mmCIF file of C-alpha atoms in Angstrom:
data_model
loop_
_atom_site.group_PDB
_atom_site.id
_atom_site.type_symbol
_atom_site.label_atom_id
_atom_site.label_comp_id
_atom_site.label_asym_id
_atom_site.label_seq_id
_atom_site.Cartn_x
_atom_site.Cartn_y
_atom_site.Cartn_z
ATOM 1 C CA SER A 1 -21.223 -44.228 -33.870
ATOM 2 C CA SER A 2 -22.591 -46.985 -31.769
ATOM 3 C CA SER A 3 -19.998 -45.222 -28.979
ATOM 4 C CA ALA A 4 -22.193 -41.714 -29.773
ATOM 5 C CA LYS A 5 -25.267 -44.044 -29.362
ATOM 6 C CA ASN A 6 -24.305 -44.940 -25.825
ATOM 7 C CA ILE A 7 -23.363 -41.619 -24.379
ATOM 8 C CA LEU A 8 -27.076 -40.965 -23.589
ATOM 9 C CA PRO A 9 -27.761 -44.158 -21.693
ATOM 10 C CA GLU A 10 -24.709 -43.937 -19.823
ATOM 11 C CA LEU A 11 -25.790 -40.170 -18.704
ATOM 12 C CA LYS A 12 -29.027 -41.558 -18.004
ATOM 13 C CA LYS A 13 -27.102 -43.897 -15.416
ATOM 14 C CA VAL A 14 -25.145 -40.852 -13.359
ATOM 15 C CA VAL A 15 -27.402 -37.704 -14.179
ATOM 16 C CA ASP A 16 -30.278 -36.878 -11.603
ATOM 17 C CA PHE A 17 -32.575 -34.444 -13.277
ATOM 18 C CA GLU A 18 -34.223 -33.657 -9.527
ATOM 19 C CA ASP A 19 -30.831 -33.065 -7.891
ATOM 20 C CA ILE A 20 -29.888 -30.667 -11.073
ATOM 21 C CA ILE A 21 -33.113 -28.573 -10.431
ATOM 22 C CA ILE A 22 -32.331 -28.541 -6.706
ATOM 23 C CA ILE A 23 -28.571 -27.435 -7.080
ATOM 24 C CA VAL A 24 -30.082 -24.633 -9.542
ATOM 25 C CA ALA A 25 -32.877 -23.693 -7.199
ATOM 26 C CA LEU A 26 -30.181 -23.188 -4.554
ATOM 27 C CA GLY A 27 -27.578 -21.538 -6.441
ATOM 28 C CA TRP A 28 -29.411 -18.884 -8.239
ATOM 29 C CA LEU A 29 -32.714 -18.665 -5.999
ATOM 30 C CA THR A 30 -30.770 -18.948 -2.475
ATOM 31 C CA VAL A 31 -29.999 -15.067 -2.051
ATOM 32 C CA PRO A 32 -33.177 -13.559 -3.891
ATOM 33 C CA SER A 33 -35.546 -15.811 -1.744
ATOM 34 C CA VAL A 34 -33.706 -14.445 1.895
ATOM 35 C CA ARG A 35 -33.394 -11.203 0.509
ATOM 36 C CA LEU A 36 -36.934 -10.505 -0.208
ATOM 37 C CA PRO A 37 -38.808 -11.418 3.352
ATOM 38 C CA TYR A 38 -35.650 -9.768 4.549
ATOM 39 C CA ASN A 39 -36.556 -6.624 3.449
ATOM 40 C CA ALA A 40 -40.088 -6.744 4.166
ATOM 41 C CA PHE A 41 -39.359 -7.729 7.807
ATOM 42 C CA VAL A 42 -36.630 -6.594 9.032
ATOM 43 C CA ARG A 43 -35.680 -3.612 6.957
ATOM 44 C CA SER A 44 -39.394 -2.600 7.023
ATOM 45 C CA SER A 45 -39.155 -2.303 10.995
ATOM 46 C CA LYS A 46 -38.283 0.939 13.067
ATOM 47 C CA LYS A 47 -35.243 -0.438 14.123
ATOM 48 C CA THR A 48 -32.315 1.772 13.749
ATOM 49 C CA ASP A 49 -29.658 -1.158 14.317
ATOM 50 C CA SER A 50 -31.104 -2.873 11.310
ATOM 51 C CA ARG A 51 -28.548 -3.732 8.534
ATOM 52 C CA ASP A 52 -28.919 -3.618 5.088
ATOM 53 C CA PHE A 53 -28.894 -7.186 3.439
ATOM 54 C CA GLU A 54 -25.436 -7.513 2.158
ATOM 55 C CA ASP A 55 -24.624 -6.615 5.857
ATOM 56 C CA SER A 56 -26.264 -9.280 7.132
ATOM 57 C CA TYR A 57 -25.402 -12.847 8.572
ATOM 58 C CA LEU A 58 -27.848 -13.818 6.385
ATOM 59 C CA TYR A 59 -26.469 -12.717 3.277
ATOM 60 C CA GLN A 60 -23.695 -14.140 4.392
ATOM 61 C CA PHE A 61 -25.265 -17.449 4.970
ATOM 62 C CA SER A 62 -27.154 -17.621 1.848
ATOM 63 C CA SER A 63 -24.319 -16.299 -0.700
ATOM 64 C CA HIS A 64 -22.030 -19.547 0.721
ATOM 65 C CA LEU A 65 -24.728 -21.452 0.149
ATOM 66 C CA SER A 66 -25.539 -20.453 -3.459
ATOM 67 C CA HIS A 67 -21.623 -20.325 -4.486
ATOM 68 C CA ALA A 68 -21.374 -23.692 -3.343
ATOM 69 C CA SER A 69 -24.271 -24.987 -5.276
ATOM 70 C CA LYS A 70 -22.835 -23.365 -8.361
ATOM 71 C CA LEU A 71 -19.691 -24.950 -7.556
ATOM 72 C CA ALA A 72 -21.408 -28.545 -7.353
ATOM 73 C CA LEU A 73 -22.703 -27.850 -10.681
ATOM 74 C CA VAL A 74 -19.600 -27.742 -12.164
ATOM 75 C CA VAL A 75 -18.632 -30.959 -10.735
ATOM 76 C CA TYR A 76 -21.497 -32.208 -11.791
ATOM 77 C CA GLY A 77 -20.821 -30.669 -15.684
ATOM 78 C CA ILE A 78 -17.194 -32.068 -14.890
ATOM 79 C CA ASP A 79 -18.964 -35.863 -14.119
ATOM 80 C CA CYS A 80 -20.686 -35.644 -17.537
ATOM 81 C CA LEU A 81 -17.988 -34.552 -19.446
ATOM 82 C CA GLY A 82 -15.838 -37.503 -18.036
ATOM 83 C CA ILE A 83 -18.221 -39.950 -19.192
ATOM 84 C CA VAL A 84 -18.723 -38.555 -22.188
ATOM 85 C CA LEU A 85 -15.065 -38.513 -23.217
ATOM 86 C CA LYS A 86 -15.073 -42.295 -21.871
ATOM 87 C CA THR A 87 -17.884 -43.719 -24.048
ATOM 88 C CA ILE A 88 -16.324 -42.423 -27.327
ATOM 89 C CA GLY A 89 -13.333 -43.842 -26.491
ATOM 90 C CA PHE A 90 -11.001 -41.386 -23.886
ATOM 91 C CA ARG A 91 -8.956 -42.916 -21.496
ATOM 92 C CA ILE A 92 -10.276 -41.248 -18.211
ATOM 93 C CA ALA A 93 -8.825 -41.539 -14.646
ATOM 94 C CA PRO A 94 -11.136 -43.077 -12.602
ATOM 95 C CA THR A 95 -10.614 -40.366 -9.964
ATOM 96 C CA MET A 96 -10.781 -37.520 -12.091
ATOM 97 C CA SER A 97 -14.275 -36.425 -10.840
ATOM 98 C CA ALA A 98 -13.101 -36.789 -6.923
ATOM 99 C CA THR A 99 -9.957 -35.003 -7.885
ATOM 100 C CA SER A 100 -11.686 -32.026 -9.638
ATOM 101 C CA ALA A 101 -13.933 -31.609 -7.089
ATOM 102 C CA LYS A 102 -11.162 -31.186 -4.164
ATOM 103 C CA ILE A 103 -9.501 -28.721 -6.755
ATOM 104 C CA ILE A 104 -12.532 -26.743 -7.188
ATOM 105 C CA TYR A 105 -13.443 -26.569 -3.261
ATOM 106 C CA SER A 106 -10.426 -26.058 -1.940
ATOM 107 C CA THR A 107 -9.785 -23.353 -4.121
ATOM 108 C CA TRP A 108 -13.347 -22.013 -3.422
ATOM 109 C CA PHE A 109 -12.294 -22.407 0.234
ATOM 110 C CA ALA A 110 -9.121 -20.339 0.111
ATOM 111 C CA HIS A 111 -10.919 -17.745 -1.427
ATOM 112 C CA ARG A 112 -13.489 -17.443 1.162
ATOM 113 C CA ILE A 113 -10.939 -17.988 3.425
ATOM 114 C CA LYS A 114 -9.130 -14.617 2.155
ATOM 115 C CA THR A 115 -12.060 -12.698 2.137
ATOM 116 C CA PHE A 116 -12.673 -13.482 5.781
ATOM 117 C CA LYS A 117 -9.483 -12.646 6.606
ATOM 118 C CA HIS A 118 -9.860 -9.053 4.728
ATOM 119 C CA TYR A 119 -12.969 -8.481 6.628
ATOM 120 C CA LEU A 120 -11.454 -9.382 10.043
ATOM 121 C CA ILE A 121 -8.453 -7.015 9.287
ATOM 122 C CA SER A 122 -10.426 -4.068 7.966
ATOM 123 C CA SER A 123 -12.752 -4.325 10.874
ATOM 124 C CA ALA A 124 -9.392 -3.854 13.224
ATOM 125 C CA LEU A 125 -8.495 -0.840 10.962
ATOM 126 C CA SER A 126 -11.915 0.899 11.720
ATOM 127 C CA LYS A 127 -10.744 0.880 15.289
ATOM 128 C CA HIS A 128 -6.801 1.585 14.670
ATOM 129 C CA ALA A 129 -6.656 3.639 11.744
ATOM 130 C CA GLU A 130 -3.102 4.579 12.945
ATOM 131 C CA ALA A 131 -2.179 0.491 12.252
ATOM 132 C CA THR A 132 -2.779 1.066 8.238
ATOM 133 C CA GLY A 133 0.687 0.048 7.130
ATOM 134 C CA GLN A 134 0.725 -2.757 9.059
ATOM 135 C CA ALA A 135 -2.124 -4.381 8.595
ATOM 136 C CA LYS A 136 -1.293 -4.421 4.530
ATOM 137 C CA VAL A 137 1.847 -6.050 4.977
ATOM 138 C CA LEU A 138 0.298 -8.414 7.065
ATOM 139 C CA ASP A 139 -2.765 -9.035 4.796
ATOM 140 C CA HIS A 140 -0.288 -9.469 1.943
ATOM 141 C CA LEU A 141 2.238 -12.124 4.145
ATOM 142 C CA LEU A 142 -1.067 -14.276 5.212
ATOM 143 C CA ASN A 143 -1.776 -14.315 1.448
ATOM 144 C CA GLY A 144 1.059 -15.919 0.485
ATOM 145 C CA ILE A 145 0.835 -18.607 3.520
ATOM 146 C CA LEU A 146 -2.842 -19.642 2.277
ATOM 147 C CA TYR A 147 -1.459 -19.692 -1.375
ATOM 148 C CA ALA A 148 1.280 -21.814 0.055
ATOM 149 C CA CYS A 149 -0.971 -23.816 1.791
ATOM 150 C CA LEU A 150 -3.454 -24.217 -1.465
ATOM 151 C CA GLY A 151 -0.562 -24.922 -3.861
ATOM 152 C CA LEU A 152 0.648 -27.833 -1.458
ATOM 153 C CA PHE A 153 -2.900 -29.244 -0.863
ATOM 154 C CA LEU A 154 -3.252 -29.371 -4.710
ATOM 155 C CA LEU A 155 -0.016 -30.954 -5.412
ATOM 156 C CA ASP A 156 -0.928 -33.528 -2.752
ATOM 157 C CA VAL A 157 -4.353 -34.001 -4.690
ATOM 158 C CA LEU A 158 -2.156 -34.108 -8.129
ATOM 159 C CA SER A 159 0.387 -36.674 -6.744
ATOM 160 C CA VAL A 160 -2.503 -39.248 -6.755
ATOM 161 C CA GLU A 161 -3.410 -38.574 -10.686
ATOM 162 C CA MET A 162 -0.155 -37.358 -11.764
ATOM 163 C CA GLY A 163 2.575 -39.011 -9.470
ATOM 164 C CA LEU A 164 4.498 -40.568 -11.814
ATOM 165 C CA ALA A 165 4.854 -37.749 -14.270
ATOM 166 C CA LEU A 166 5.532 -35.139 -11.767
ATOM 167 C CA THR A 167 8.701 -37.500 -10.339
ATOM 168 C CA SER A 168 9.948 -37.847 -13.473
ATOM 169 C CA VAL A 169 9.677 -34.237 -14.344
ATOM 170 C CA VAL A 170 11.730 -33.856 -10.638
ATOM 171 C CA ALA A 171 14.116 -36.528 -11.504
ATOM 172 C CA VAL A 172 15.639 -35.486 -14.713
ATOM 173 C CA GLY A 173 19.037 -35.470 -13.493
ATOM 174 C CA SER A 174 21.520 -33.459 -11.601
ATOM 175 C CA THR A 175 21.959 -30.851 -14.433
ATOM 176 C CA ALA A 176 18.219 -29.756 -14.534
ATOM 177 C CA THR A 177 18.222 -29.468 -10.631
ATOM 178 C CA LEU A 178 21.512 -27.039 -11.239
ATOM 179 C CA ILE A 179 19.735 -25.052 -14.134
ATOM 180 C CA PHE A 180 16.679 -24.753 -11.754
ATOM 181 C CA SER A 181 18.546 -23.489 -8.729
ATOM 182 C CA LEU A 182 20.624 -20.978 -10.660
ATOM 183 C CA GLY A 183 17.478 -19.672 -12.289
ATOM 184 C CA THR A 184 15.579 -19.148 -8.980
ATOM 185 C CA LYS A 185 18.374 -17.645 -6.755
ATOM 186 C CA ASP A 186 17.420 -14.612 -7.572
ATOM 187 C CA ILE A 187 13.998 -14.943 -7.462
ATOM 188 C CA ALA A 188 14.298 -16.462 -3.960
ATOM 189 C CA ALA A 189 16.766 -13.582 -2.784
ATOM 190 C CA LYS A 190 13.849 -10.851 -4.221
ATOM 191 C CA VAL A 191 11.263 -12.856 -2.443
ATOM 192 C CA MET A 192 13.237 -12.885 0.877
ATOM 193 C CA ASN A 193 14.290 -8.928 0.716
ATOM 194 C CA GLY A 194 10.938 -7.944 0.224
ATOM 195 C CA LEU A 195 10.085 -10.331 2.888
ATOM 196 C CA GLU A 196 12.495 -8.412 5.148
ATOM 197 C CA ILE A 197 11.141 -4.924 4.247
ATOM 198 C CA ALA A 198 7.977 -5.865 5.049
ATOM 199 C CA LEU A 199 8.932 -7.155 8.438
ATOM 200 C CA SER A 200 11.349 -4.625 9.693
ATOM 201 C CA ASP A 201 8.851 -2.037 9.448
ATOM 202 C CA LYS A 202 10.831 0.589 7.480
ATOM 203 C CA MET A 203 8.263 1.642 5.328
ATOM 204 C CA TYR A 204 4.565 0.828 4.035
ATOM 205 C CA GLU A 205 2.369 1.973 1.259
ATOM 206 C CA GLY A 206 1.703 5.137 1.042
ATOM 207 C CA ASP A 207 4.609 6.280 2.778
ATOM 208 C CA CYS A 208 6.892 9.205 1.195
ATOM 209 C CA VAL A 209 10.316 7.937 1.407
ATOM 210 C CA GLU A 210 13.746 9.034 0.124
ATOM 211 C CA PHE A 211 16.739 6.280 -0.123
ATOM 212 C CA GLY A 212 20.179 6.403 0.185
ATOM 213 C CA ASP A 213 20.838 7.008 -3.548
ATOM 214 C CA GLY A 214 18.975 10.107 -3.462
ATOM 215 C CA MET A 215 15.785 8.636 -4.874
ATOM 216 C CA SER A 216 12.570 9.784 -3.496
ATOM 217 C CA GLY A 217 8.899 9.524 -3.535
ATOM 218 C CA THR A 218 5.675 7.626 -2.413
ATOM 219 C CA VAL A 219 5.719 3.865 -2.191
ATOM 220 C CA LEU A 220 2.987 2.713 -3.940
ATOM 221 C CA LYS A 221 3.461 -1.507 -3.740
ATOM 222 C CA LEU A 222 5.427 -3.500 -1.967
ATOM 223 C CA GLY A 223 5.823 -6.480 -3.693
ATOM 224 C CA TRP A 224 7.237 -9.533 -3.098
ATOM 225 C CA LEU A 225 9.870 -9.387 -6.041
ATOM 226 C CA GLU A 226 9.906 -5.633 -6.448
ATOM 227 C CA THR A 227 8.810 -2.009 -4.702
ATOM 228 C CA GLN A 228 7.353 0.428 -6.705
ATOM 229 C CA ILE A 229 7.421 4.138 -6.324
ATOM 230 C CA ARG A 230 5.846 7.454 -7.516
ATOM 231 C CA CYS A 231 8.063 10.362 -7.796
ATOM 232 C CA ALA A 232 7.195 13.756 -8.007
ATOM 233 C CA ASN A 233 7.411 13.850 -11.816
ATOM 234 C CA GLU A 234 4.240 11.518 -11.447
ATOM 235 C CA LEU A 235 7.174 8.339 -13.057
ATOM 236 C CA THR A 236 6.775 5.262 -11.340
ATOM 237 C CA VAL A 237 9.483 3.316 -10.801
ATOM 238 C CA SER A 238 10.240 -0.490 -10.310
ATOM 239 C CA ILE A 239 13.155 -1.128 -7.673
ATOM 240 C CA PRO A 240 14.314 -4.956 -7.019
ATOM 241 C CA ASN A 241 14.142 -6.045 -3.374
ATOM 242 C CA THR A 242 17.667 -6.866 -3.590
ATOM 243 C CA GLN A 243 18.505 -3.263 -4.441
ATOM 244 C CA LEU A 244 16.169 -1.603 -1.589
ATOM 245 C CA ALA A 245 17.913 -3.989 1.232
ATOM 246 C CA SER A 246 21.141 -2.854 1.279
ATOM 247 C CA GLN A 247 20.000 1.120 1.274
ATOM 248 C CA ARG A 248 19.529 3.556 3.910
ATOM 249 C CA ILE A 249 15.542 4.360 4.349
ATOM 250 C CA TYR A 250 14.450 7.596 5.294
ATOM 251 C CA ASN A 251 10.688 7.444 6.153
ATOM 252 C CA ILE A 252 9.536 11.620 5.816
ATOM 253 C CA SER A 253 6.192 10.250 6.683
ATOM 254 C CA ARG A 254 7.084 9.122 9.983
ATOM 255 C CA ILE A 255 8.566 12.537 10.976
ATOM 256 C CA ASN A 256 6.340 14.818 13.049
ATOM 257 C CA LYS A 257 8.650 17.615 12.690
ATOM 258 C CA CYS A 258 10.819 20.124 9.866
ATOM 259 C CA GLN A 259 13.218 22.163 9.795
ATOM 260 C CA VAL A 260 13.784 25.759 7.677
ATOM 261 C CA LYS A 261 17.547 26.747 7.516
ATOM 262 C CA GLN A 262 18.483 29.851 5.465
ATOM 263 C CA SER A 263 21.815 31.303 4.940
ATOM 264 C CA LEU A 264 21.257 35.105 4.440
ATOM 265 C CA ARG A 265 23.964 37.449 3.444
ATOM 266 C CA PHE A 266 24.463 41.501 4.291
ATOM 267 C CA HIS A 267 26.810 44.010 3.407
ATOM 268 C CA TYR A 268 29.057 45.596 5.958
ATOM 269 C CA GLY A 269 27.636 48.683 5.783
ATOM 270 C CA ASP A 270 24.874 47.068 7.967
ATOM 271 C CA ILE A 271 26.609 45.639 10.825
ATOM 272 C CA ASP A 272 25.724 48.272 13.624
ATOM 273 C CA LYS A 273 21.760 46.941 12.525
ATOM 274 C CA LEU A 274 22.353 43.440 12.690
ATOM 275 C CA PRO A 275 21.172 42.608 16.235
ATOM 276 C CA LYS A 276 18.133 44.154 15.877
ATOM 277 C CA VAL A 277 17.602 42.847 12.695
ATOM 278 C CA LEU A 278 18.323 39.196 14.380
ATOM 279 C CA GLU A 279 15.690 40.032 16.932
ATOM 280 C CA ASP A 280 12.944 41.172 14.821
ATOM 281 C CA ILE A 281 13.392 38.039 12.823
ATOM 282 C CA LYS A 282 12.823 35.986 15.728
ATOM 283 C CA THR A 283 9.750 37.833 16.339
ATOM 284 C CA GLU A 284 8.273 37.579 13.102
ATOM 285 C CA VAL A 285 8.955 33.969 12.584
ATOM 286 C CA ARG A 286 7.194 33.708 16.113
ATOM 287 C CA SER A 287 3.943 35.624 15.372
ATOM 288 C CA SER A 288 3.467 34.159 11.882
ATOM 289 C CA CYS A 289 4.095 30.816 12.454
ATOM 290 C CA PRO A 290 2.088 28.996 15.376
ATOM 291 C CA SER A 291 3.759 26.036 14.862
ATOM 292 C CA VAL A 292 7.144 26.747 15.655
ATOM 293 C CA ILE A 293 8.721 25.070 18.553
ATOM 294 C CA THR A 294 10.049 27.907 21.172
ATOM 295 C CA ASP A 295 10.526 25.649 23.734
ATOM 296 C CA GLY A 296 14.396 24.518 24.013
ATOM 297 C CA THR A 297 13.835 21.090 22.236
ATOM 298 C CA ARG A 298 14.785 22.411 19.232
ATOM 299 C CA ALA A 299 16.860 25.331 17.703
ATOM 300 C CA PHE A 300 15.571 28.494 17.238
ATOM 301 C CA ARG A 301 18.203 30.744 15.941
ATOM 302 C CA ALA A 302 19.127 33.707 14.399
ATOM 303 C CA HIS A 303 22.571 34.492 14.532
ATOM 304 C CA TRP A 304 25.245 36.113 12.762
ATOM 305 C CA ARG A 305 27.844 33.610 11.735
ATOM 306 C CA ASP A 306 31.031 34.957 10.212
ATOM 307 C CA PHE A 307 32.943 37.611 8.177
ATOM 308 C CA LYS A 308 33.389 36.946 4.549
ATOM 309 C CA ASP A 309 34.938 38.979 1.953
ATOM 310 C CA ASP A 310 32.277 40.548 0.809
ATOM 311 C CA TYR A 311 30.026 40.402 3.321
ATOM 312 C CA LEU A 312 28.165 39.298 6.859
ATOM 313 C CA GLU A 313 26.949 35.960 6.839
ATOM 314 C CA VAL A 314 24.023 35.214 8.842
ATOM 315 C CA VAL A 315 22.147 31.657 9.711
ATOM 316 C CA VAL A 316 18.722 31.583 10.634
ATOM 317 C CA ASP A 317 17.500 27.784 11.961
ATOM 318 C CA PHE A 318 13.613 27.123 12.960
ATOM 319 C CA HIS A 319 11.759 23.725 13.641
ATOM 320 C CA PHE A 320 8.131 23.339 13.611
ATOM 321 C CA ASN A 321 5.683 20.996 14.694
ATOM 322 C CA ILE A 322 4.537 20.181 10.692
ATOM 323 C CA ARG A 323 5.767 16.972 8.673
ATOM 324 C CA PRO A 324 8.395 17.609 6.357
ATOM 325 C CA THR A 325 6.272 17.368 3.513
ATOM 326 C CA GLY A 326 2.845 18.390 1.526
ATOM 327 C CA GLU A 327 1.183 21.801 1.184
ATOM 328 C CA ALA A 328 1.282 22.572 5.089
ATOM 329 C CA TYR A 329 5.259 21.896 4.700
ATOM 330 C CA TYR A 330 5.641 24.909 2.103
ATOM 331 C CA ASP A 331 3.087 26.890 2.904
ATOM 332 C CA ASN A 332 4.840 27.160 6.351
ATOM 333 C CA ARG A 333 8.554 27.449 5.012
ATOM 334 C CA GLN A 334 6.758 30.486 2.939
ATOM 335 C CA ARG A 335 5.194 32.439 5.851
ATOM 336 C CA VAL A 336 9.168 32.108 7.195
ATOM 337 C CA LEU A 337 10.845 33.606 4.170
ATOM 338 C CA LEU A 338 8.567 36.325 4.258
ATOM 339 C CA ALA A 339 8.775 37.042 8.310
ATOM 340 C CA ILE A 340 12.528 37.383 7.212
ATOM 341 C CA ASN A 341 11.689 39.386 4.634
ATOM 342 C CA ARG A 342 9.332 41.487 6.490
ATOM 343 C CA ALA A 343 12.228 41.859 9.424
ATOM 344 C CA VAL A 344 14.944 43.143 7.190
ATOM 345 C CA ARG A 345 12.490 45.502 5.065
ATOM 346 C CA LYS A 346 11.545 47.115 8.464
ATOM 347 C CA ASN A 347 15.089 47.519 9.539
ATOM 348 C CA GLY A 348 15.989 49.286 6.307
ATOM 349 C CA VAL A 349 18.588 46.881 5.184
ATOM 350 C CA GLN A 350 19.433 45.384 1.740
ATOM 351 C CA PHE A 351 20.266 41.488 1.206
ATOM 352 C CA TYR A 352 24.165 41.428 -0.568
ATOM 353 C CA THR A 353 24.085 39.037 -3.803
ATOM 354 C CA THR A 354 27.082 37.194 -4.662
ATOM 355 C CA LYS A 355 27.810 39.831 -7.290
ATOM 356 C CA GLY A 356 28.069 42.715 -4.728
ATOM 357 C CA THR A 357 24.637 44.545 -5.639
ATOM 358 C CA PHE A 358 22.122 44.918 -3.287
ATOM 359 C CA ILE A 359 18.617 43.372 -3.279
ATOM 360 C CA SER A 360 15.503 43.202 -0.978
ATOM 361 C CA ILE A 361 12.745 40.115 -1.169
ATOM 362 C CA VAL A 362 9.489 41.248 -2.201
ATOM 363 C CA GLU A 363 6.574 40.543 -0.423
ATOM 364 C CA GLU A 364 5.039 38.122 -2.922
ATOM 365 C CA SER A 365 7.046 35.256 -2.620
ATOM 366 C CA PRO A 366 6.087 32.883 -5.613
ATOM 367 C CA GLY A 367 6.987 29.761 -3.173
ATOM 368 C CA GLU A 368 9.160 26.632 -3.489
ATOM 369 C CA LYS A 369 8.899 24.201 -5.895
ATOM 370 C CA ASP A 370 7.685 21.100 -4.852
ATOM 371 C CA LYS A 371 10.538 18.545 -5.023
#
């Protein structure tokens, strides 16, 4: 009970109510007190280049001052808590207050650096929108470096108070070291492979990719340990980076051209009509698909390829200035199929099926299911 009676006198030795009032005022009144005159004199003027208060440098300054003041109040509270605990009999490290302040302020400072870094990257992206993928990788990489530096700094600070404890944990013997090494081996491999993928420029978040094992989808997240892929059926698959590092990656999003290739079958009775059919197919595709490539840099073919046992084989092969994914690709593919059908019907020719019957493609094609 005597210890409890000594708490208030001990607190009075440290606590200065004037300081607390100033800290509270700075923490909770700085931003509102700056916003009012800014909106009254700056935003109300006729200047077209005046920014919103939240986008101004005054807001950044007042916001940082407010955050720092609130953290100072937290540190003040920790000091008071230490005094209370020490007064009632607990053993408190004499540097607890300074250590707590270093941890709190360094963590806050690292967070502000992260925010400022993100702002700089976003500003750069506004001028170079095509570098979104590279910017995200750089953002993640800088976050990792920032967190690593913060962790090393905090360990250095804590070593002042817990040096003996940390040393005893690390020096438990070769057996613990071996267990730790084996336990972190896979994690380290995943992190290194994830870093390799991120720096290799193979794929970025938002890209449509296909892997060597046949899996395909959209990259949702490039993580340090695993990569998340959203498949066409909306299922999300998490793949360890160690598996991706050894696979071939086809980045469909970076391809600006696509191909539509079909193998057609005709009856032997229509052999004399094929040359005209092939020319009409080219004409129909050329007129129906403005993005078709006909300058000779890509194939633009409709050729009779072979005699088969029951039918004549024709192969058509066209290339287009369209990405091989998305609605534009499948709409164009359908236009090609309809153009082929029009050319065949115009010449009174029918397609030949494997059962030996004759069919013709209808004008209303249902399209092709998006994989």
